mmCIF file of C-alpha atoms and ligand atoms in Angstrom:
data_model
loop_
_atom_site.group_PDB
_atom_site.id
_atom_site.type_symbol
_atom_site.label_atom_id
_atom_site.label_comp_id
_atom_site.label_asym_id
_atom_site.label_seq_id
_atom_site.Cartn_x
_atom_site.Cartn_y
_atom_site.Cartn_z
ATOM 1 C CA UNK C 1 2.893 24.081 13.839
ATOM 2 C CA UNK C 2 4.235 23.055 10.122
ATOM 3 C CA UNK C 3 7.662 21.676 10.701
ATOM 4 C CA UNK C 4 9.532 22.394 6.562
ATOM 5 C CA UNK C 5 9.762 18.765 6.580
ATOM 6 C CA UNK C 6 7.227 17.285 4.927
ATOM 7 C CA UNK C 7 5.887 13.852 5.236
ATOM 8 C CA UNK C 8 2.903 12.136 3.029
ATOM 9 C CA UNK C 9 1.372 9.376 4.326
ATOM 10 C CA UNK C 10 -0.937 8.008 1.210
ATOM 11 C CA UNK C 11 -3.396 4.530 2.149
ATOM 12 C CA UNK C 12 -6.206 3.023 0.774
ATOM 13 C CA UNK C 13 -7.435 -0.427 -0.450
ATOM 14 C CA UNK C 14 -5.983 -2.418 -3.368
ATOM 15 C CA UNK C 15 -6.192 -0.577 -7.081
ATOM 16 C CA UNK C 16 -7.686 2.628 -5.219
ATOM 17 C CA UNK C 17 -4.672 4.689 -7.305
ATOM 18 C CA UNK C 18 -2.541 5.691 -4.343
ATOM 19 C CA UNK C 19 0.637 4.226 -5.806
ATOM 20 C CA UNK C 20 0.575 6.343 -8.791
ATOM 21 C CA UNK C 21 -0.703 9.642 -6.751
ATOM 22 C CA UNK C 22 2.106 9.018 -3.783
ATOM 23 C CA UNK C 23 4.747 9.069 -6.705
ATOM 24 C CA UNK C 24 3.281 11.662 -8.687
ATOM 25 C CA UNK C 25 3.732 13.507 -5.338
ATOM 26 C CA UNK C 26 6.496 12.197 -4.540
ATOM 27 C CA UNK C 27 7.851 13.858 -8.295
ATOM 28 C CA UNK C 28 6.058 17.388 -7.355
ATOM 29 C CA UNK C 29 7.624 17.864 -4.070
ATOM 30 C CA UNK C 30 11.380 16.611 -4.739
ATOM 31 C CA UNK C 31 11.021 13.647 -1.916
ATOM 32 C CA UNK C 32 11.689 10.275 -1.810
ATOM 33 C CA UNK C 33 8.939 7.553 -1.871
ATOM 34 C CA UNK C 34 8.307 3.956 -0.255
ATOM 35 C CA UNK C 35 5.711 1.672 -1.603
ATOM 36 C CA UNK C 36 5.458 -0.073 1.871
ATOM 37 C CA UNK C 37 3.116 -2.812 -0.197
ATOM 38 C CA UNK C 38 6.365 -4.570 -1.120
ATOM 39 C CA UNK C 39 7.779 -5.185 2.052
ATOM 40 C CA UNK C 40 4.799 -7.342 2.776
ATOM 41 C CA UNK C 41 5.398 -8.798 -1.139
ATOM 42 C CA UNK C 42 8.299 -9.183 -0.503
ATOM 43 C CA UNK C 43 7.847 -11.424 2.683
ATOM 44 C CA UNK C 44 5.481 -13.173 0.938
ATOM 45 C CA UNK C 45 7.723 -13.960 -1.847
ATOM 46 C CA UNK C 46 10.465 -15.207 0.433
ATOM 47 C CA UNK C 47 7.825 -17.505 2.473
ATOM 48 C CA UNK C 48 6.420 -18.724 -1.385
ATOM 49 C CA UNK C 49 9.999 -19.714 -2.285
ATOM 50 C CA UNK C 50 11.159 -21.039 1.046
ATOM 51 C CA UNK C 51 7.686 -23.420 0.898
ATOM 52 C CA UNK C 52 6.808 -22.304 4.285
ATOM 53 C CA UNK C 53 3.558 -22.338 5.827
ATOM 54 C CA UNK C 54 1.610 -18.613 5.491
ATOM 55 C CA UNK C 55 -0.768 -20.325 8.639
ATOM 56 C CA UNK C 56 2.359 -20.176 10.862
ATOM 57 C CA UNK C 57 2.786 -16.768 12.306
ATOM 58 C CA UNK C 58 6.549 -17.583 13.548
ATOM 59 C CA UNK C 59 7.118 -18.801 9.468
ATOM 60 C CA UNK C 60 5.958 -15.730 8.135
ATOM 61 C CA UNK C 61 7.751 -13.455 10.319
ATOM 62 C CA UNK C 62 11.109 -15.718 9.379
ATOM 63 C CA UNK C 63 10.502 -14.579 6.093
ATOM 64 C CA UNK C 64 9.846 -10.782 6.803
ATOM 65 C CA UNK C 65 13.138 -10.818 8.199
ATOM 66 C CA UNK C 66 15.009 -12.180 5.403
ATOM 67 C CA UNK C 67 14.177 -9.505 3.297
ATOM 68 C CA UNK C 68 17.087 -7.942 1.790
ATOM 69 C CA UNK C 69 17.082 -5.437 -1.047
ATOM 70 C CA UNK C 70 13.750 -5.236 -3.220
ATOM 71 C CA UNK C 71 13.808 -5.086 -6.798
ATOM 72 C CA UNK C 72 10.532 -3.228 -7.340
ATOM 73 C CA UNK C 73 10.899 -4.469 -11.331
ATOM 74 C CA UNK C 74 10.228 -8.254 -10.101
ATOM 75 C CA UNK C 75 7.056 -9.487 -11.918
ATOM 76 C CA UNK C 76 6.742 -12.182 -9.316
ATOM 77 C CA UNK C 77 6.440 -9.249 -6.523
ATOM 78 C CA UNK C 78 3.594 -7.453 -8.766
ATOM 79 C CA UNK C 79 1.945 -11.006 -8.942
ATOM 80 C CA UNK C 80 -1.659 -11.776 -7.359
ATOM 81 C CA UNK C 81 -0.947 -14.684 -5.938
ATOM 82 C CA UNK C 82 2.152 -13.038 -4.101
ATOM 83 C CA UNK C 83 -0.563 -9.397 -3.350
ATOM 84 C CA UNK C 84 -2.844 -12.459 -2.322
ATOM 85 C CA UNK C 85 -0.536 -14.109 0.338
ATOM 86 C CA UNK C 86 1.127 -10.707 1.363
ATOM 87 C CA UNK C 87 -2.715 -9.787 2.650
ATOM 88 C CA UNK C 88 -2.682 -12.957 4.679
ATOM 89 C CA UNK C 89 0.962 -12.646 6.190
ATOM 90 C CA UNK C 90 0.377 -8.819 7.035
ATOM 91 C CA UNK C 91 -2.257 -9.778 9.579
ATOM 92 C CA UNK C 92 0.173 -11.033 11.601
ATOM 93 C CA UNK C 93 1.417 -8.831 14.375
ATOM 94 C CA UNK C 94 4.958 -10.030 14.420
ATOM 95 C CA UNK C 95 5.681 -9.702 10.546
ATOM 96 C CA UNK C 96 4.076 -5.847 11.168
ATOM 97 C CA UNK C 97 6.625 -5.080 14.421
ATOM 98 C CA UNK C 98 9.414 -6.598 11.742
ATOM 99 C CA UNK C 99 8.397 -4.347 8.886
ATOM 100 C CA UNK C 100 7.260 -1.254 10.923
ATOM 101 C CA UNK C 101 10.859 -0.023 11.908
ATOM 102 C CA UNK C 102 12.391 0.238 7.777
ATOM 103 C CA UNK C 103 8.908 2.251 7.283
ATOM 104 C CA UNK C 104 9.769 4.357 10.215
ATOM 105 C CA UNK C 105 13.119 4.916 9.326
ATOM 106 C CA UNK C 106 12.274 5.521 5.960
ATOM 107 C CA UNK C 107 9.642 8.238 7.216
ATOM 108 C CA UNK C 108 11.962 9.772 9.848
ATOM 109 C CA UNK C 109 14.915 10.736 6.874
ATOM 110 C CA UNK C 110 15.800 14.583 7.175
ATOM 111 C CA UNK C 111 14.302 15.376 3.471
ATOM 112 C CA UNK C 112 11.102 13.999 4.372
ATOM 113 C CA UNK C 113 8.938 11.195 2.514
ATOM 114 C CA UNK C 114 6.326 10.111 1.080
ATOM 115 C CA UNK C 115 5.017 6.276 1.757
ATOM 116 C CA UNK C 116 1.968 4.556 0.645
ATOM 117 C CA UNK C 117 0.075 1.282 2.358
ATOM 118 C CA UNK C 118 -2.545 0.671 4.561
ATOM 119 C CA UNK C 119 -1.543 2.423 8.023
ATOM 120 C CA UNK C 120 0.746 4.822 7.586
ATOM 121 C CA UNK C 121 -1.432 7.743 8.615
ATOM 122 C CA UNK C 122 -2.659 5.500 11.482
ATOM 123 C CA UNK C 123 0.475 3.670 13.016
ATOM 124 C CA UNK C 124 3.777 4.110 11.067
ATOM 125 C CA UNK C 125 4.045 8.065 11.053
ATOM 126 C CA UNK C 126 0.613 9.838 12.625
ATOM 127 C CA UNK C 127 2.294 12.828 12.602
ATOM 128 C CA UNK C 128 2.509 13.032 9.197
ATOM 129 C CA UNK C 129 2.116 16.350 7.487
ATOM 130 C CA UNK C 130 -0.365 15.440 5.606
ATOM 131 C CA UNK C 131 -2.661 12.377 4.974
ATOM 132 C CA UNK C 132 -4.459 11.306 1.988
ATOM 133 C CA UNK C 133 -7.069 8.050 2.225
ATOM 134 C CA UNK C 134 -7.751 7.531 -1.884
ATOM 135 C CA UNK C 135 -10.189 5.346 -2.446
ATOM 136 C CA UNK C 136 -12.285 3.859 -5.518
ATOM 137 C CA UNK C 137 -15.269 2.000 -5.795
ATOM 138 C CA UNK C 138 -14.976 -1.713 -5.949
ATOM 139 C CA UNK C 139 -15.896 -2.215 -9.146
ATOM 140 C CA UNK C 140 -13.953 0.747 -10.535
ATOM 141 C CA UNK C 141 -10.701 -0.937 -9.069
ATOM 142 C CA UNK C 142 -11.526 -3.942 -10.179
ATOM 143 C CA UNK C 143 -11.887 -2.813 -13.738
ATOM 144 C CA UNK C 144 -8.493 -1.082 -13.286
ATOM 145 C CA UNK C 145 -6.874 -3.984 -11.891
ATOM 146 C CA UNK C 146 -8.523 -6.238 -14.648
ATOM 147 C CA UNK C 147 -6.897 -3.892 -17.037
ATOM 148 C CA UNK C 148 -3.699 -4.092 -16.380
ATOM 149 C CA UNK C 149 -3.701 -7.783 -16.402
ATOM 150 C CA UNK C 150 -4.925 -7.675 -19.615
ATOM 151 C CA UNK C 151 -2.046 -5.124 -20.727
ATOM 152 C CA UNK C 152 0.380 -7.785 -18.997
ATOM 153 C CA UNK C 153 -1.275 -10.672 -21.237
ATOM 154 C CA UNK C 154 -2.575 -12.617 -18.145
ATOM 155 C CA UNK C 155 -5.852 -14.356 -18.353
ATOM 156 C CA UNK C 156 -8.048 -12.565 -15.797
ATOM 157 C CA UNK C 157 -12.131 -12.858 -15.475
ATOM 158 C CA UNK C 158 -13.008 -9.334 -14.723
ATOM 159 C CA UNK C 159 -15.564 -11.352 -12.194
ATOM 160 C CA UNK C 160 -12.727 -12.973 -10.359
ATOM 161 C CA UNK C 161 -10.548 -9.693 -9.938
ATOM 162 C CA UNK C 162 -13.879 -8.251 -8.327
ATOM 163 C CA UNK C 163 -14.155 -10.942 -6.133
ATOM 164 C CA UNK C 164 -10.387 -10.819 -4.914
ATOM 165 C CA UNK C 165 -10.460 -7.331 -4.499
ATOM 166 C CA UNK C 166 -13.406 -6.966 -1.855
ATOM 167 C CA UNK C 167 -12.113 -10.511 -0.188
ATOM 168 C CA UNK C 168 -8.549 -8.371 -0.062
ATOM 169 C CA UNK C 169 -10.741 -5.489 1.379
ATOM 170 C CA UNK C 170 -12.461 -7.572 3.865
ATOM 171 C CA UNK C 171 -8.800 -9.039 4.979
ATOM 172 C CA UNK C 172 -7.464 -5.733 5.208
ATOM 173 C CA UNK C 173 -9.720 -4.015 6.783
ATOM 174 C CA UNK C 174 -11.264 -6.452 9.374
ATOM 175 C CA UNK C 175 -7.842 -7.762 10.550
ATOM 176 C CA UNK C 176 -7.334 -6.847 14.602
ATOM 177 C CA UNK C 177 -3.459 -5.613 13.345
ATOM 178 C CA UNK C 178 -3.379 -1.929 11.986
ATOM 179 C CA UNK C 179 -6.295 -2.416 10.059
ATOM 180 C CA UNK C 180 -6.951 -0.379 6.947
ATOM 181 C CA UNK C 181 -8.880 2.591 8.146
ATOM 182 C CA UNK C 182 -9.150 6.157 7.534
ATOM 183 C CA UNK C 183 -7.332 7.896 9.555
ATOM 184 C CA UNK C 184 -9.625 10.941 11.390
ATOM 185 C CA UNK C 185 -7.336 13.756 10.399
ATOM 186 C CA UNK C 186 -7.049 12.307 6.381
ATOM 187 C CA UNK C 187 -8.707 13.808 3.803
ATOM 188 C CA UNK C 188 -10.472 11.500 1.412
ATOM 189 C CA UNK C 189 -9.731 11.593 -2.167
ATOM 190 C CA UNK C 190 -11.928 9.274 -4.059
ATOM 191 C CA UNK C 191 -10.920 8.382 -7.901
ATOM 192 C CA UNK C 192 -13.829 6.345 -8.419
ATOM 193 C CA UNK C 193 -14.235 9.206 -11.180
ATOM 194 C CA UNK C 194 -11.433 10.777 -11.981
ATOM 195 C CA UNK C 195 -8.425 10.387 -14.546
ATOM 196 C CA UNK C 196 -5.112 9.899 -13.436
ATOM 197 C CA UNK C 197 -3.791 13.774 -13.761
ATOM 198 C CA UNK C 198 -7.320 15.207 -12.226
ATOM 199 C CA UNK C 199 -6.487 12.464 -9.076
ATOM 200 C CA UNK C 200 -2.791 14.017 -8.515
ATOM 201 C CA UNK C 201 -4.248 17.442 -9.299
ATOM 202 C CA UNK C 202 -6.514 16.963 -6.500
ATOM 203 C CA UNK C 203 -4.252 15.224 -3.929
ATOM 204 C CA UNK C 204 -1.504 18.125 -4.535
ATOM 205 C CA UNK C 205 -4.514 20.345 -3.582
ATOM 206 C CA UNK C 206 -5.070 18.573 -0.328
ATOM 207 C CA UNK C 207 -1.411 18.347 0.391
ATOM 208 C CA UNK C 208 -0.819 22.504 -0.592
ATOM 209 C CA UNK C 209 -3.871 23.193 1.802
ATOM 210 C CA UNK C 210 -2.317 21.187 4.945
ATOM 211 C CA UNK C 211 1.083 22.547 4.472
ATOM 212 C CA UNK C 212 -0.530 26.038 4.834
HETATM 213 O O1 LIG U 1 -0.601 -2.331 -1.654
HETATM 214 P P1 LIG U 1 -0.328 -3.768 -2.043
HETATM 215 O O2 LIG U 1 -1.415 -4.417 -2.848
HETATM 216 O O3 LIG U 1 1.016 -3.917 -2.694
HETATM 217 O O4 LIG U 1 -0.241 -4.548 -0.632
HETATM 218 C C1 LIG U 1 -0.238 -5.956 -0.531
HETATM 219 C C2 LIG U 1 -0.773 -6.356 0.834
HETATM 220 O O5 LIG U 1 0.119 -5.947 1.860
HETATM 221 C C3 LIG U 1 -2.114 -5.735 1.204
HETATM 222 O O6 LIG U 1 -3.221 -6.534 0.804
HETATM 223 C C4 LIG U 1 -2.056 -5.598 2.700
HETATM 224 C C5 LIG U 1 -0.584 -5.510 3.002
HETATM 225 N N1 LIG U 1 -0.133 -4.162 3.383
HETATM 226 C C6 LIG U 1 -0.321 -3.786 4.693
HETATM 227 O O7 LIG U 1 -0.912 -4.535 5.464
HETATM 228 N N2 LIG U 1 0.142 -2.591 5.138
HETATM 229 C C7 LIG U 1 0.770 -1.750 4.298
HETATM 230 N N3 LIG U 1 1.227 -0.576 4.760
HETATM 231 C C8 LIG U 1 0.927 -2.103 2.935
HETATM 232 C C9 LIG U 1 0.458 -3.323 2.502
#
């Protein structure tokens, strides 16, 4: 049944880990990777600096297609007020149809992929060769999160990080849009207590076992 090109499809909630495990796997098995959470920063960015109005489906979808090139080194993308208002403007259905066909595209290249986000097992590519839903506790990811603000210098209340990360997992997950769900055919990798390298480990295990 295994096609040789391979295709990861990594989601999960906010601070669960899958960024670093899709490009750690992304690294092991020579492919290229899309963090698909910056399209949706980066439509939020656009609608943040145009002033427009993230209640106004027809703004926010002006803004998803504005985006040009991303510069993934852009503190203001990696922001949480920008994560913040990307959650709001990806429960609209017309900034998803506007971001779904670079994802697809991106998934659909001969070499293969590997993309993280929220849907990708369920919507962009369910044929994907293999599917990974990592997950964390919510208080584990918000003491990650809180972390690296810290490391960044920002002044964060580990309180308020926990608060915006199960609002941001309500959002996510009880929008009517390609909510964040486990796909039935993912395997669950939780990191709520594991180390980075025993997380990759683990997911390269999953992925070995589905290619066969
Ligand atoms: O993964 P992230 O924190 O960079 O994503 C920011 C927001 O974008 C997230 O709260 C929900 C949305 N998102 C989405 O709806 N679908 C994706 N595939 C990726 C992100």
């Amino acid at each position: 049944m295994n096609s040789r090109r391979l295709v990861i499809a990594v989601d999960g909630p906010a601070a669960s880990g899958k960024g670093t495990i899709a490009k750690a796997l992304a690294r092991h098995y020579g492919l290229p990777h899309m963090d698909t959470g910056m399209l949706y920063r980066s439509a939020a960015l656009a609608l943040w600096r145009f002033g427009g109005d993230p209640g106004e489906e027809f703004e926010a979808a002006g803004a998803a297609r504005e985006i040009g090139n991303i510069d993934p080194d852009d503190p203001e993308l990696r922001s949480e007020t920008i994560g913040e208002l990307a959650s709001r403007v990806s429960a609209y259905p017309a900034v998803r149809q506007i971001l779904k066909e670079r994802q697809e595209e991106f998934a659909g290249q001969p070499s293969g992929a590997v993309l993280d986000g929220r849907d990708i097992g369920t919507v962009i590519y369910p044929t994907a060769t293999s599917k990974l839903f990592v997950t964390a506790s919510p208080e584990v990811r918000a003491e990650r999160r809180f972390g690296e603000l810290q490391a960044r210098g920002a002044n964060a209340h580990y309180d308020e990080v926990l608060a915006d990360i199960r609002a941001r997992d309500q959002r996510d997950s009880d929008r009517a849009a390609a909510p964040l769900v486990q796909a039935e055919d993912a395997d669950l990798l939780d990191t709520s207590n594991l180390g980075i390298d025993e997380a990759v480990a683990e997911a390269i295990r999953l992925v070995d076992a589905r290619i066969g």
